PDB file of C-alpha atoms in Angstrom:
ATOM      1  CA  UNK A   1     -32.847 -60.325 -94.825  1.00  0.00           C
ATOM      2  CA  UNK A   2     -29.518 -59.564 -96.405  1.00  0.00           C
ATOM      3  CA  UNK A   3     -27.526 -56.485 -97.308  1.00  0.00           C
ATOM      4  CA  UNK A   4     -24.464 -56.900 -99.478  1.00  0.00           C
ATOM      5  CA  UNK A   5     -22.109 -53.935 -99.697  1.00  0.00           C
ATOM      6  CA  UNK A   6     -19.479 -53.725-102.402  1.00  0.00           C
ATOM      7  CA  UNK A   7     -17.415 -51.291-104.433  1.00  0.00           C
ATOM      8  CA  UNK A   8     -14.736 -50.222-102.005  1.00  0.00           C
ATOM      9  CA  UNK A   9     -11.094 -49.957-102.907  1.00  0.00           C
ATOM     10  CA  UNK A  10      -7.965 -47.863-102.929  1.00  0.00           C
ATOM     11  CA  UNK A  11      -8.104 -44.494-104.647  1.00  0.00           C
ATOM     12  CA  UNK A  12      -5.963 -41.376-104.718  1.00  0.00           C
ATOM     13  CA  UNK A  13      -7.085 -38.125-103.165  1.00  0.00           C
ATOM     14  CA  UNK A  14      -9.545 -36.401-105.481  1.00  0.00           C
ATOM     15  CA  UNK A  15     -10.686 -39.668-107.005  1.00  0.00           C
ATOM     16  CA  UNK A  16     -14.078 -41.344-107.083  1.00  0.00           C
ATOM     17  CA  UNK A  17     -15.693 -44.604-106.087  1.00  0.00           C
ATOM     18  CA  UNK A  18     -19.219 -45.941-106.246  1.00  0.00           C
ATOM     19  CA  UNK A  19     -20.460 -48.197-103.492  1.00  0.00           C
ATOM     20  CA  UNK A  20     -23.382 -50.550-103.952  1.00  0.00           C
ATOM     21  CA  UNK A  21     -25.716 -52.074-101.382  1.00  0.00           C
ATOM     22  CA  UNK A  22     -27.807 -54.945-102.711  1.00  0.00           C
ATOM     23  CA  UNK A  23     -30.808 -55.738-100.518  1.00  0.00           C
ATOM     24  CA  UNK A  24     -32.910 -58.871-100.364  1.00  0.00           C
ATOM     25  CA  UNK A  25     -35.495 -60.453 -98.115  1.00  0.00           C
ATOM     26  CA  UNK A  26     -37.649 -57.396 -97.443  1.00  0.00           C
ATOM     27  CA  UNK A  27     -39.884 -54.923 -99.223  1.00  0.00           C
ATOM     28  CA  UNK A  28     -37.320 -52.451-100.441  1.00  0.00           C
ATOM     29  CA  UNK A  29     -39.643 -49.462-100.784  1.00  0.00           C
ATOM     30  CA  UNK A  30     -40.696 -49.663 -97.120  1.00  0.00           C
ATOM     31  CA  UNK A  31     -37.193 -49.220 -95.764  1.00  0.00           C
ATOM     32  CA  UNK A  32     -34.717 -46.479 -95.126  1.00  0.00           C
ATOM     33  CA  UNK A  33     -31.287 -47.460 -96.382  1.00  0.00           C
ATOM     34  CA  UNK A  34     -28.306 -45.643 -94.945  1.00  0.00           C
ATOM     35  CA  UNK A  35     -24.563 -45.645 -95.390  1.00  0.00           C
ATOM     36  CA  UNK A  36     -22.352 -45.483 -92.325  1.00  0.00           C
ATOM     37  CA  UNK A  37     -18.603 -45.485 -92.041  1.00  0.00           C
ATOM     38  CA  UNK A  38     -16.131 -46.319 -89.346  1.00  0.00           C
ATOM     39  CA  UNK A  39     -12.522 -45.224 -89.358  1.00  0.00           C
ATOM     40  CA  UNK A  40      -9.932 -46.910 -87.104  1.00  0.00           C
ATOM     41  CA  UNK A  41     -10.341 -45.761 -83.522  1.00  0.00           C
ATOM     42  CA  UNK A  42     -13.497 -43.786 -84.270  1.00  0.00           C
ATOM     43  CA  UNK A  43     -17.179 -44.334 -83.763  1.00  0.00           C
ATOM     44  CA  UNK A  44     -19.390 -45.403 -86.621  1.00  0.00           C
ATOM     45  CA  UNK A  45     -20.985 -42.344 -88.206  1.00  0.00           C
ATOM     46  CA  UNK A  46     -23.887 -41.832 -90.576  1.00  0.00           C
ATOM     47  CA  UNK A  47     -22.881 -40.707 -94.041  1.00  0.00           C
ATOM     48  CA  UNK A  48     -26.132 -40.618 -95.987  1.00  0.00           C
ATOM     49  CA  UNK A  49     -29.615 -42.087 -96.132  1.00  0.00           C
ATOM     50  CA  UNK A  50     -32.301 -42.525 -98.745  1.00  0.00           C
ATOM     51  CA  UNK A  51     -36.026 -42.822 -98.218  1.00  0.00           C
ATOM     52  CA  UNK A  52     -35.411 -41.437 -94.771  1.00  0.00           C
ATOM     53  CA  UNK A  53     -38.796 -39.704 -94.638  1.00  0.00           C
ATOM     54  CA  UNK A  54     -41.150 -39.907 -97.631  1.00  0.00           C
ATOM     55  CA  UNK A  55     -38.400 -40.514-100.139  1.00  0.00           C
ATOM     56  CA  UNK A  56     -36.023 -37.844 -98.851  1.00  0.00           C
ATOM     57  CA  UNK A  57     -32.252 -38.071 -98.755  1.00  0.00           C
ATOM     58  CA  UNK A  58     -29.829 -36.771 -96.152  1.00  0.00           C
ATOM     59  CA  UNK A  59     -26.077 -36.328 -95.875  1.00  0.00           C
ATOM     60  CA  UNK A  60     -23.679 -35.625 -93.112  1.00  0.00           C
ATOM     61  CA  UNK A  61     -22.124 -32.174 -93.522  1.00  0.00           C
ATOM     62  CA  UNK A  62     -18.638 -33.412 -94.380  1.00  0.00           C
ATOM     63  CA  UNK A  63     -19.811 -35.169 -97.559  1.00  0.00           C
ATOM     64  CA  UNK A  64     -22.410 -32.720 -98.852  1.00  0.00           C
ATOM     65  CA  UNK A  65     -21.650 -31.735-102.419  1.00  0.00           C
ATOM     66  CA  UNK A  66     -19.246 -34.661-102.876  1.00  0.00           C
ATOM     67  CA  UNK A  67     -21.344 -37.775-102.247  1.00  0.00           C
ATOM     68  CA  UNK A  68     -24.654 -38.701-103.857  1.00  0.00           C
ATOM     69  CA  UNK A  69     -26.977 -41.457-102.705  1.00  0.00           C
ATOM     70  CA  UNK A  70     -29.406 -43.043-105.145  1.00  0.00           C
ATOM     71  CA  UNK A  71     -31.418 -46.199-105.573  1.00  0.00           C
ATOM     72  CA  UNK A  72     -32.521 -48.561-108.297  1.00  0.00           C
ATOM     73  CA  UNK A  73     -35.723 -50.024-106.945  1.00  0.00           C
ATOM     74  CA  UNK A  74     -35.941 -52.577-109.750  1.00  0.00           C
ATOM     75  CA  UNK A  75     -32.628 -53.998-108.587  1.00  0.00           C
ATOM     76  CA  UNK A  76     -33.208 -53.421-104.839  1.00  0.00           C
ATOM     77  CA  UNK A  77     -29.877 -51.648-104.777  1.00  0.00           C
ATOM     78  CA  UNK A  78     -28.704 -48.396-103.222  1.00  0.00           C
ATOM     79  CA  UNK A  79     -25.616 -46.624-104.492  1.00  0.00           C
ATOM     80  CA  UNK A  80     -23.269 -44.119-102.940  1.00  0.00           C
ATOM     81  CA  UNK A  81     -21.339 -42.151-105.519  1.00  0.00           C
ATOM     82  CA  UNK A  82     -18.319 -40.648-103.822  1.00  0.00           C
ATOM     83  CA  UNK A  83     -16.420 -37.907-105.632  1.00  0.00           C
ATOM     84  CA  UNK A  84     -13.524 -35.690-104.588  1.00  0.00           C
ATOM     85  CA  UNK A  85     -12.466 -38.275-102.044  1.00  0.00           C
ATOM     86  CA  UNK A  86     -10.096 -37.174 -99.311  1.00  0.00           C
ATOM     87  CA  UNK A  87      -7.877 -39.155 -96.934  1.00  0.00           C
ATOM     88  CA  UNK A  88     -10.322 -38.421 -94.116  1.00  0.00           C
ATOM     89  CA  UNK A  89     -12.942 -40.437 -96.019  1.00  0.00           C
ATOM     90  CA  UNK A  90     -10.893 -43.563 -95.387  1.00  0.00           C
ATOM     91  CA  UNK A  91     -13.046 -46.013 -93.456  1.00  0.00           C
ATOM     92  CA  UNK A  92     -15.019 -49.207 -93.647  1.00  0.00           C
ATOM     93  CA  UNK A  93     -18.371 -48.333 -95.181  1.00  0.00           C
ATOM     94  CA  UNK A  94     -21.519 -50.182 -94.150  1.00  0.00           C
ATOM     95  CA  UNK A  95     -25.036 -50.086 -95.442  1.00  0.00           C
ATOM     96  CA  UNK A  96     -27.928 -50.527 -93.035  1.00  0.00           C
ATOM     97  CA  UNK A  97     -31.703 -50.751 -93.204  1.00  0.00           C
ATOM     98  CA  UNK A  98     -34.671 -49.983 -90.995  1.00  0.00           C
ATOM     99  CA  UNK A  99     -38.364 -49.474 -91.628  1.00  0.00           C
ATOM    100  CA  UNK A 100     -39.084 -45.988 -92.895  1.00  0.00           C
ATOM    101  CA  UNK A 101     -39.518 -43.254 -91.739  1.00  0.00           C
ATOM    102  CA  UNK A 102     -36.415 -42.513 -89.736  1.00  0.00           C
ATOM    103  CA  UNK A 103     -36.135 -39.071 -88.174  1.00  0.00           C
ATOM    104  CA  UNK A 104     -32.725 -39.473 -86.542  1.00  0.00           C
ATOM    105  CA  UNK A 105     -31.157 -41.342 -89.403  1.00  0.00           C
ATOM    106  CA  UNK A 106     -27.595 -41.107 -88.116  1.00  0.00           C
ATOM    107  CA  UNK A 107     -28.211 -43.180 -84.983  1.00  0.00           C
ATOM    108  CA  UNK A 108     -26.549 -46.554 -85.339  1.00  0.00           C
ATOM    109  CA  UNK A 109     -28.832 -48.283 -82.847  1.00  0.00           C
ATOM    110  CA  UNK A 110     -31.970 -47.558 -84.884  1.00  0.00           C
ATOM    111  CA  UNK A 111     -31.007 -49.917 -87.707  1.00  0.00           C
ATOM    112  CA  UNK A 112     -32.101 -53.532 -87.772  1.00  0.00           C
ATOM    113  CA  UNK A 113     -30.037 -54.885 -90.643  1.00  0.00           C
ATOM    114  CA  UNK A 114     -26.418 -54.346 -91.615  1.00  0.00           C
ATOM    115  CA  UNK A 115     -24.209 -55.282 -94.512  1.00  0.00           C
ATOM    116  CA  UNK A 116     -20.735 -56.668 -94.021  1.00  0.00           C
ATOM    117  CA  UNK A 117     -18.783 -53.506 -94.817  1.00  0.00           C
ATOM    118  CA  UNK A 118     -16.481 -52.529 -97.635  1.00  0.00           C
ATOM    119  CA  UNK A 119     -13.105 -50.841 -97.167  1.00  0.00           C
ATOM    120  CA  UNK A 120     -12.473 -47.449 -98.748  1.00  0.00           C
ATOM    121  CA  UNK A 121      -8.900 -46.182 -98.602  1.00  0.00           C
ATOM    122  CA  UNK A 122      -7.944 -42.767 -99.941  1.00  0.00           C
ATOM    123  CA  UNK A 123      -4.249 -42.058-100.317  1.00  0.00           C
ATOM    124  CA  UNK A 124      -2.828 -38.541-100.207  1.00  0.00           C
TER     125      UNK A 124
END
């Protein structure tokens, strides 16, 4: 099982980035895929999930209306489109996977598989 996160970078406040999480080694449709982030000195927090329960998506409050999670099942890839980025979005972003459904999707310990992380830096 492998998750490969990519797409991070340096962007100015108000800019956009799209993260990708390429999955392999498991049946993609059976899993919840989530994005987490961890800023320096802070705990890892859930940002968004897809196929959390019966195909649903969820977002943490601070990114609602700015971030959009989507998937391309043919490519076994989940995307996180991040718009209107702010300096407080600066963090290492990780994708993670666990068998669906997941009711408490923001709990780090529930996830079995993790990608390596991709750095997102938003300058003011």
